PDB file of C-alpha atoms and ligand atoms in Angstrom:
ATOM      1  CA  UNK C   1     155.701 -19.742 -29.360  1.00 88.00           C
ATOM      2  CA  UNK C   2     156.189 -21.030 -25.666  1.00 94.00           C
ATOM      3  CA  UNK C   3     159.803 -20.122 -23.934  1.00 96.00           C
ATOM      4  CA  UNK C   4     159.321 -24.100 -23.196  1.00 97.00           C
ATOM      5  CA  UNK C   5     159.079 -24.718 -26.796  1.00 97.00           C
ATOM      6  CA  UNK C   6     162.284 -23.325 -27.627  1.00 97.00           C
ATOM      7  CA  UNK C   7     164.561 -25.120 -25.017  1.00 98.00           C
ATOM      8  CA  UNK C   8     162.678 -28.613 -26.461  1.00 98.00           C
ATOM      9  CA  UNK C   9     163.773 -27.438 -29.703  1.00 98.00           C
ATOM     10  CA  UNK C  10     167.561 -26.612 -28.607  1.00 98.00           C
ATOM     11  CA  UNK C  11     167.334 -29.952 -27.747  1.00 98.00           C
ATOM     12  CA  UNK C  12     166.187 -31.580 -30.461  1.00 98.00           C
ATOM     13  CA  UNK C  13     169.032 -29.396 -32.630  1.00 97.00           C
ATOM     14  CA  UNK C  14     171.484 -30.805 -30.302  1.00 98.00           C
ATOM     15  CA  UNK C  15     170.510 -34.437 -30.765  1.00 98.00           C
ATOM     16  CA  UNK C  16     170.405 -34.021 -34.942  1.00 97.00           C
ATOM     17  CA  UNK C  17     173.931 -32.448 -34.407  1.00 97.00           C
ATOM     18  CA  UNK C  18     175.460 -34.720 -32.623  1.00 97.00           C
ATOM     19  CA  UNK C  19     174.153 -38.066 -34.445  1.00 98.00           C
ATOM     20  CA  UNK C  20     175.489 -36.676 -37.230  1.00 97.00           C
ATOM     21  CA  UNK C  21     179.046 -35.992 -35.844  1.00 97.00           C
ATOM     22  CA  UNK C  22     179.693 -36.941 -32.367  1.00 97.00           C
ATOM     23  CA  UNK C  23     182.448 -34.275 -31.539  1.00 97.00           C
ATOM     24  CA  UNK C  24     180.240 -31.678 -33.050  1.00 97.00           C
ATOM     25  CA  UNK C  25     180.132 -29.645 -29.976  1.00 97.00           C
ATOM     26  CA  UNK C  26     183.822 -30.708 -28.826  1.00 97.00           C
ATOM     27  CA  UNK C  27     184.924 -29.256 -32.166  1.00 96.00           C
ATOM     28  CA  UNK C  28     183.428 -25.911 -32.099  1.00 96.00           C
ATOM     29  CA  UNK C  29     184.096 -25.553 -28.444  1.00 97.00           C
ATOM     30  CA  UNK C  30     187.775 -25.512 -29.793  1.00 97.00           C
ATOM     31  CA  UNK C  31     187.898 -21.944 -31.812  1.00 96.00           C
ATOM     32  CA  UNK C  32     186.556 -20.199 -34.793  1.00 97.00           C
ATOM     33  CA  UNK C  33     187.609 -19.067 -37.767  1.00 97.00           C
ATOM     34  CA  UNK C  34     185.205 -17.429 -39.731  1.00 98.00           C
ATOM     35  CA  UNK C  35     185.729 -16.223 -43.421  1.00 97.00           C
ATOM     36  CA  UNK C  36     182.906 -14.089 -43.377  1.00 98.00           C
ATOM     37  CA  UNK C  37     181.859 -10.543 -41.097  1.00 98.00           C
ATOM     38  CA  UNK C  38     177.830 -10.101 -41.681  1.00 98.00           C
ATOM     39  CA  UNK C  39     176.791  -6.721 -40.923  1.00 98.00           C
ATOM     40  CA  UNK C  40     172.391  -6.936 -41.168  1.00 98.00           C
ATOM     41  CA  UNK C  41     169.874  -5.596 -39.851  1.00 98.00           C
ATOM     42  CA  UNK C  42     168.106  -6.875 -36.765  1.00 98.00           C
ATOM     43  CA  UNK C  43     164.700  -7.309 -38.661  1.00 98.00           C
ATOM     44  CA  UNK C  44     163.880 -10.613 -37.529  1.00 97.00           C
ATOM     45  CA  UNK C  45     163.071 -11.814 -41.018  1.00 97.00           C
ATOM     46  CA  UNK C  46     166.430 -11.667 -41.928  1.00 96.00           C
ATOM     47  CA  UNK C  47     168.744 -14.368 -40.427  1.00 95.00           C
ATOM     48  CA  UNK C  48     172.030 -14.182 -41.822  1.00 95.00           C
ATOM     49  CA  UNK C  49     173.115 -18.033 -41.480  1.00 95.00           C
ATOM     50  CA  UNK C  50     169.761 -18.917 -43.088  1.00 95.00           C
ATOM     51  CA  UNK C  51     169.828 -17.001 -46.050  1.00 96.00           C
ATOM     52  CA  UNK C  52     173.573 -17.643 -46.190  1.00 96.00           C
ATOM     53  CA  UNK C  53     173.181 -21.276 -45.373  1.00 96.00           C
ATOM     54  CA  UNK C  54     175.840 -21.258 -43.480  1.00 96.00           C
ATOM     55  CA  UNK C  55     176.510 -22.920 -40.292  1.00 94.00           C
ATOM     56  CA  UNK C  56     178.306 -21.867 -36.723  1.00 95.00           C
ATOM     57  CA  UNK C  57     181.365 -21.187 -36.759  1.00 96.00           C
ATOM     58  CA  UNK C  58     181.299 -20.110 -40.453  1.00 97.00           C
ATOM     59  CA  UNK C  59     180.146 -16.187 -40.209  1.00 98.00           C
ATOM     60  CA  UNK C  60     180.678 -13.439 -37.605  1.00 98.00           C
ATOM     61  CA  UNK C  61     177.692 -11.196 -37.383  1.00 98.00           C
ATOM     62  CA  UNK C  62     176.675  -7.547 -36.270  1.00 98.00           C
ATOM     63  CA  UNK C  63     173.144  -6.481 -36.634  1.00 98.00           C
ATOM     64  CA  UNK C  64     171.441  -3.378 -35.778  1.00 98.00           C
ATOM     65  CA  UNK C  65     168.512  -1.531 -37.170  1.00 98.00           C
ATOM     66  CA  UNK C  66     168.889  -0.646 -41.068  1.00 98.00           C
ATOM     67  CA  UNK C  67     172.635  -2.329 -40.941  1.00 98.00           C
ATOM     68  CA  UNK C  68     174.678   0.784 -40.042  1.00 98.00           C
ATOM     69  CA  UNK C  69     178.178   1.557 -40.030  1.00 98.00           C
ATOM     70  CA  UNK C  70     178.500   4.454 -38.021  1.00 97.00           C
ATOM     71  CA  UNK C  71     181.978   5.405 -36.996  1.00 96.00           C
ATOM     72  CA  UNK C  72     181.573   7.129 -33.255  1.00 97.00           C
ATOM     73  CA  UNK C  73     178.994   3.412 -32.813  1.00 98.00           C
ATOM     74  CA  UNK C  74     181.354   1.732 -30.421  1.00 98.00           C
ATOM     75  CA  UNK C  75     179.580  -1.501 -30.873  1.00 98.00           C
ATOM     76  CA  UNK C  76     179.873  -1.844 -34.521  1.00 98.00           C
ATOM     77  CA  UNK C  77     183.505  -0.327 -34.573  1.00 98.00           C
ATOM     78  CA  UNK C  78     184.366  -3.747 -31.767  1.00 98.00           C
ATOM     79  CA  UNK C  79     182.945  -6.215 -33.733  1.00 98.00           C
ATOM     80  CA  UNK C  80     184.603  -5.071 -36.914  1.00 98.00           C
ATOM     81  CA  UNK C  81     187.806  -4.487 -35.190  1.00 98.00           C
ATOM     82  CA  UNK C  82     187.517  -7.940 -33.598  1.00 98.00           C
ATOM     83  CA  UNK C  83     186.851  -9.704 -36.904  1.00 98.00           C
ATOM     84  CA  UNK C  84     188.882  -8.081 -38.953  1.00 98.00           C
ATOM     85  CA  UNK C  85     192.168  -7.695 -36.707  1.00 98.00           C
ATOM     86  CA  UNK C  86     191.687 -10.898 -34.549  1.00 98.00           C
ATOM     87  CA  UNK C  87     189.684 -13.479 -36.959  1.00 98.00           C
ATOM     88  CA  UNK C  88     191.418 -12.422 -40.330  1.00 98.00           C
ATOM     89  CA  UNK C  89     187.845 -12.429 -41.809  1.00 98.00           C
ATOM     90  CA  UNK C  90     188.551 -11.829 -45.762  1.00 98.00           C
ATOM     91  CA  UNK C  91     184.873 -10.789 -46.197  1.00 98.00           C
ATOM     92  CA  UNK C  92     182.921  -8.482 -45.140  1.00 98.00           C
ATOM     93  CA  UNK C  93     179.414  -7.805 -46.239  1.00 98.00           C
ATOM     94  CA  UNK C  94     176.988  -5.509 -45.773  1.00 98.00           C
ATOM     95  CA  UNK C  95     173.410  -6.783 -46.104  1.00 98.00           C
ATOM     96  CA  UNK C  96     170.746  -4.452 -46.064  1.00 98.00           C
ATOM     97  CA  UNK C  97     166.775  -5.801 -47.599  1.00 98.00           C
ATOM     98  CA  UNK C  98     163.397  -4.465 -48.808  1.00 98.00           C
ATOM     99  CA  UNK C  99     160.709  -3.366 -46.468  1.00 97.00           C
ATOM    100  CA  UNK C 100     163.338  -1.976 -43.848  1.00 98.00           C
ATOM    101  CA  UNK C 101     161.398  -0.372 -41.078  1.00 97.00           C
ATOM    102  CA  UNK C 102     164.529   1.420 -40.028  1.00 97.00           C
ATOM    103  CA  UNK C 103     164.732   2.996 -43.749  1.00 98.00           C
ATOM    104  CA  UNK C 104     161.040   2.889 -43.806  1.00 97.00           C
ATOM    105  CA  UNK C 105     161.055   5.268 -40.820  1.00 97.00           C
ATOM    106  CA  UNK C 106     163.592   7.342 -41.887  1.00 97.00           C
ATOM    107  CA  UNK C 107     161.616   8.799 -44.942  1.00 96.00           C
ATOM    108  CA  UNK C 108     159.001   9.826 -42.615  1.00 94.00           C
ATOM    109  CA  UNK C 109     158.795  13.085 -41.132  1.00 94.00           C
ATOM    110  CA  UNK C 110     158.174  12.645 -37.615  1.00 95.00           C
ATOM    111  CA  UNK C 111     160.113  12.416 -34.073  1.00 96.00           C
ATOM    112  CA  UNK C 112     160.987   8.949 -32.959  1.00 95.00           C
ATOM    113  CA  UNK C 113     163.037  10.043 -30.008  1.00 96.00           C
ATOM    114  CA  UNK C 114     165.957   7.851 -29.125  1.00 94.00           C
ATOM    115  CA  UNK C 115     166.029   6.983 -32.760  1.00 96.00           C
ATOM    116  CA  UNK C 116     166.253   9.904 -34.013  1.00 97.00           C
ATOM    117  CA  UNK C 117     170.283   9.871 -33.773  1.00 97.00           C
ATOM    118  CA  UNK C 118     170.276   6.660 -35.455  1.00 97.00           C
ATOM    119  CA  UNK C 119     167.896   7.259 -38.169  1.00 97.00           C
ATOM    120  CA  UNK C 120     169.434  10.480 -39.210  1.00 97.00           C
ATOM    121  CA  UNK C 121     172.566   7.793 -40.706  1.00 98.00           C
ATOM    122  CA  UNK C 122     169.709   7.255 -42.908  1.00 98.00           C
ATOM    123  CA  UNK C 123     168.503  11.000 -43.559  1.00 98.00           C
ATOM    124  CA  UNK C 124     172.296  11.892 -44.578  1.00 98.00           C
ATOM    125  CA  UNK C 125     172.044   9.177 -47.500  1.00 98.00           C
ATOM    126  CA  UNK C 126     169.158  10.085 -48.829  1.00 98.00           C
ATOM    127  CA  UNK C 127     170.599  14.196 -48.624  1.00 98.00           C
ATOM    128  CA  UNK C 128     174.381  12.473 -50.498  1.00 97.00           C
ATOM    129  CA  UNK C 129     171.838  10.892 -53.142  1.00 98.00           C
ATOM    130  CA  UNK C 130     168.781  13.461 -53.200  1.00 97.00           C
ATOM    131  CA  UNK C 131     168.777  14.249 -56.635  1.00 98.00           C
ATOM    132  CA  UNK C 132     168.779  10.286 -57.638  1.00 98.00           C
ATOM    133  CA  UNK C 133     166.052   9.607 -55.574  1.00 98.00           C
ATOM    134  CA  UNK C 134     163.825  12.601 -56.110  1.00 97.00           C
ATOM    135  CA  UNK C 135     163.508  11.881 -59.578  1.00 98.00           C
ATOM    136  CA  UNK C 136     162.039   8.695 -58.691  1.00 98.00           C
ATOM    137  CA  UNK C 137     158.395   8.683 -59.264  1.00 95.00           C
ATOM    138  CA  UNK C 138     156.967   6.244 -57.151  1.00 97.00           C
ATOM    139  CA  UNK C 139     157.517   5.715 -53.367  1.00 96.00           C
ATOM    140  CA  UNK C 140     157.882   2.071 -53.138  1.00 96.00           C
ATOM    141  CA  UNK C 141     160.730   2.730 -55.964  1.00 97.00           C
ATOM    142  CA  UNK C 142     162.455   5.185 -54.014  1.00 97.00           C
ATOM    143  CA  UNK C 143     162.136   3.404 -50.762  1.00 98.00           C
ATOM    144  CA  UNK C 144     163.859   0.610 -52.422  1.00 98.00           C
ATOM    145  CA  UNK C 145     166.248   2.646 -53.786  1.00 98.00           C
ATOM    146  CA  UNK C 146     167.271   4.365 -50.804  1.00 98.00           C
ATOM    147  CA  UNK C 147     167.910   1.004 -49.006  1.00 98.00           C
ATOM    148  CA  UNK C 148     170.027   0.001 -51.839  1.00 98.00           C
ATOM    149  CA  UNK C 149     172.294   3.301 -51.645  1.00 98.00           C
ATOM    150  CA  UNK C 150     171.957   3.156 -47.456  1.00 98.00           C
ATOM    151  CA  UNK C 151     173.723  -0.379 -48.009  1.00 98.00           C
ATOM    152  CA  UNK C 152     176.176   1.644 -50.877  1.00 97.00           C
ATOM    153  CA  UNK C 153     176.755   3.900 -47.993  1.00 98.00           C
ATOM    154  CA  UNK C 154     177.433   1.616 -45.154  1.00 98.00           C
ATOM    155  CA  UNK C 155     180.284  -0.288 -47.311  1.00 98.00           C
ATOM    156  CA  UNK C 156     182.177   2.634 -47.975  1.00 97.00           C
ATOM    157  CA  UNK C 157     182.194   3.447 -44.246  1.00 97.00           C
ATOM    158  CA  UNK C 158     183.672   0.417 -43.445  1.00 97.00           C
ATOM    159  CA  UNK C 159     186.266   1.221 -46.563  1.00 96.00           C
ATOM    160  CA  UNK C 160     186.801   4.455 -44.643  1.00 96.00           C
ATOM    161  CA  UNK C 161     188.665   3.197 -41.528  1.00 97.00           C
ATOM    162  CA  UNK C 162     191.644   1.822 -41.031  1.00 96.00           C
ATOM    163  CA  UNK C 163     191.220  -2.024 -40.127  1.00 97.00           C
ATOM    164  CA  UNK C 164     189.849  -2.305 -43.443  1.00 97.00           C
ATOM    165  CA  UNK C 165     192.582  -0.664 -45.438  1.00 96.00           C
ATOM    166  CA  UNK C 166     194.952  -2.211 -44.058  1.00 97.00           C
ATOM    167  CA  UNK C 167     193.348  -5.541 -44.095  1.00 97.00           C
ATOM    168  CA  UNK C 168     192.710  -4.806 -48.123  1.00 96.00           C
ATOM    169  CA  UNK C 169     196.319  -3.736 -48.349  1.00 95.00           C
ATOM    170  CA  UNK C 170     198.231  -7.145 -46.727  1.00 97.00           C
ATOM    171  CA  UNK C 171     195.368  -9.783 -47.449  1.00 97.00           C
ATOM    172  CA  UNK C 172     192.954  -8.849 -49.723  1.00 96.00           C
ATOM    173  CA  UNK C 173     190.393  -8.302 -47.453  1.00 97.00           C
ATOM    174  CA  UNK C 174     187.152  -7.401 -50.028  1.00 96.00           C
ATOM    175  CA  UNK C 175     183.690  -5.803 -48.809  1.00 97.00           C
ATOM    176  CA  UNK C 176     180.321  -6.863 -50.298  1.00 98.00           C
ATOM    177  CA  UNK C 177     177.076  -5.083 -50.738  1.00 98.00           C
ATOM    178  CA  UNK C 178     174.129  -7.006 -50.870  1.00 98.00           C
ATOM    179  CA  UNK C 179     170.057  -6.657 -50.600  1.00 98.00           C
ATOM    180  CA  UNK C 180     167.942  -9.754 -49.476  1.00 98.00           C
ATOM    181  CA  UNK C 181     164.290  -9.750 -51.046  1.00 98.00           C
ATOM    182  CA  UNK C 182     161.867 -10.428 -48.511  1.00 96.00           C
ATOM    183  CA  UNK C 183     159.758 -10.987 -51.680  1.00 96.00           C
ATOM    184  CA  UNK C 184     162.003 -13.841 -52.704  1.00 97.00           C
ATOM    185  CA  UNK C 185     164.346 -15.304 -50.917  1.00 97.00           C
ATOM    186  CA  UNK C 186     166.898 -13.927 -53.197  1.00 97.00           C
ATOM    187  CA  UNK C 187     170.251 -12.318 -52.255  1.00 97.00           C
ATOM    188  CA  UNK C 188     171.160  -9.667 -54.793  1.00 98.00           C
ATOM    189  CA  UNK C 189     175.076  -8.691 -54.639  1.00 98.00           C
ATOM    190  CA  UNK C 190     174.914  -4.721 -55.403  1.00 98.00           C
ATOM    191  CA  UNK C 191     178.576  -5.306 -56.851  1.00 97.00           C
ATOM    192  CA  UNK C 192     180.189  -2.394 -54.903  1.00 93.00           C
ATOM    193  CA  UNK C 193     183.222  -1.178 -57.023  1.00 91.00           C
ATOM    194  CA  UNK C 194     185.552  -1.973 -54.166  1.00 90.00           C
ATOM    195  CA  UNK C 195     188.809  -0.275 -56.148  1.00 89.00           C
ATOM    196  CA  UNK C 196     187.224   2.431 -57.326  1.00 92.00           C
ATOM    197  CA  UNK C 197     185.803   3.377 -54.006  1.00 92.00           C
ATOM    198  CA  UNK C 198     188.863   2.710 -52.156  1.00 90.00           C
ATOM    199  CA  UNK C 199     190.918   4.683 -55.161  1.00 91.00           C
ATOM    200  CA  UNK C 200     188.154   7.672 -54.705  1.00 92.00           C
ATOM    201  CA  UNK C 201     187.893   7.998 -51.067  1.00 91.00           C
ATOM    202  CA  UNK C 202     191.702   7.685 -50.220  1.00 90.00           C
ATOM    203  CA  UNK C 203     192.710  11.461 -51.148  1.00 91.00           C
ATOM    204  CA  UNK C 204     190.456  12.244 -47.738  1.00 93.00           C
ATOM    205  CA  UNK C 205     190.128   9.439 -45.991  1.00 93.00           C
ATOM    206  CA  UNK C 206     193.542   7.314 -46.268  1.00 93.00           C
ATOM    207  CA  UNK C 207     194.600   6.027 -42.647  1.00 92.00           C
ATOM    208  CA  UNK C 208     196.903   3.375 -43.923  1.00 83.00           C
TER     209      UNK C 208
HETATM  210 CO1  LIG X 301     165.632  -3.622 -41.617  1.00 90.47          CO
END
């Protein structure tokens, strides 16, 4: 596609927009207030407002490669902060999906440099979960597997700091594990225990 292309078609958007509702713009120019966080990765497949079909104003999203929560990552630790402090977001989800490069790339053995730091978030699931997914016989299963548990993973993370206890304590705040299918479309909710990981992980990790 053309860079041209691509301001024609921000204006086109902005015409369908705006014959449909007139103050479109003047009304999200005013504030948001989103009920969602979206934490995805940046595969560029996997547009969170698309498969969400959601619209602006109605999710706040982080993405990165193979949807990480790591908490010395400045950038994800701001946005979750922000979201969950500031916008009183009452969701948050992970969303991780199949074919990941990032998790793709962390089962191989091989130096990739400046991603080695990152990818190792990965390596350290797979060694928390190595007996589950060595006993998988296929690699396609396991690769699958492993994103499923990396998005596991990243959700009790977030349930680790303290925005998100306290959040869960005074609102209700829940967090979400899902996996989009390339394959299909599909969004499959992992239906991460939320007490029971809070209830396990509190003896160490309780910060509020
Ligand atoms: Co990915």
């Amino acid at each position: 596609m053309h860079i041209e292309q691509v301001f024609a078609n921000n204006e086109k958007w902005i015409q369908e927009k705006l014959s449909a509702n007139k103050d479109y713009f003047n009304e999200l120019a005013k504030g948001q207030a989103p009920e969602f966080l979206y934490i995805g990765c940046s595969d560029s497949r996997v547009t969170a407002e698309d498969i969400m079909g959601v619209q602006p104003g109605e999710v706040f999203v982080h993405r990165n490669i193979a949807n990480l929560v790591n908490s010395v990552d400045l950038n994800v630790m701001s946005v979750l902060n922000y979201a969950v402090r500031h916008l009183k977001v009452n969701h948050i989800v992970v969303c991780g999906h199949y074919y990941c490069g990032g998790v793709k790339a962390a089962m191989q053995p091989s130096d990739l440099g400046i991603l080695n730091p990152w990818l190792r978030n990965i390596r350290d699931v797979y060694r928390l979960h190595k007996e589950e997914l060595n006993a998988i016989n296929t690699e396609d299963e396991r690769y699958n597997r492993l994103i499923e548990l990396n998005v596991q993973e990243q959700c009790i993370n977030l349930i680790k700091t303290a925005a998100v206890q306290q959040a869960h304590k005074e609102r209700g705040l829940l967090v979400h594990g899902w996996v989009f299918d390339i394959r299909s479309g599909r969004l499959i909710d992992l239906k991460i225990d939320f007490p029971n990981i809070l209830a396990s992980i509190m003896e160490i990790y309780k910060l509020s």
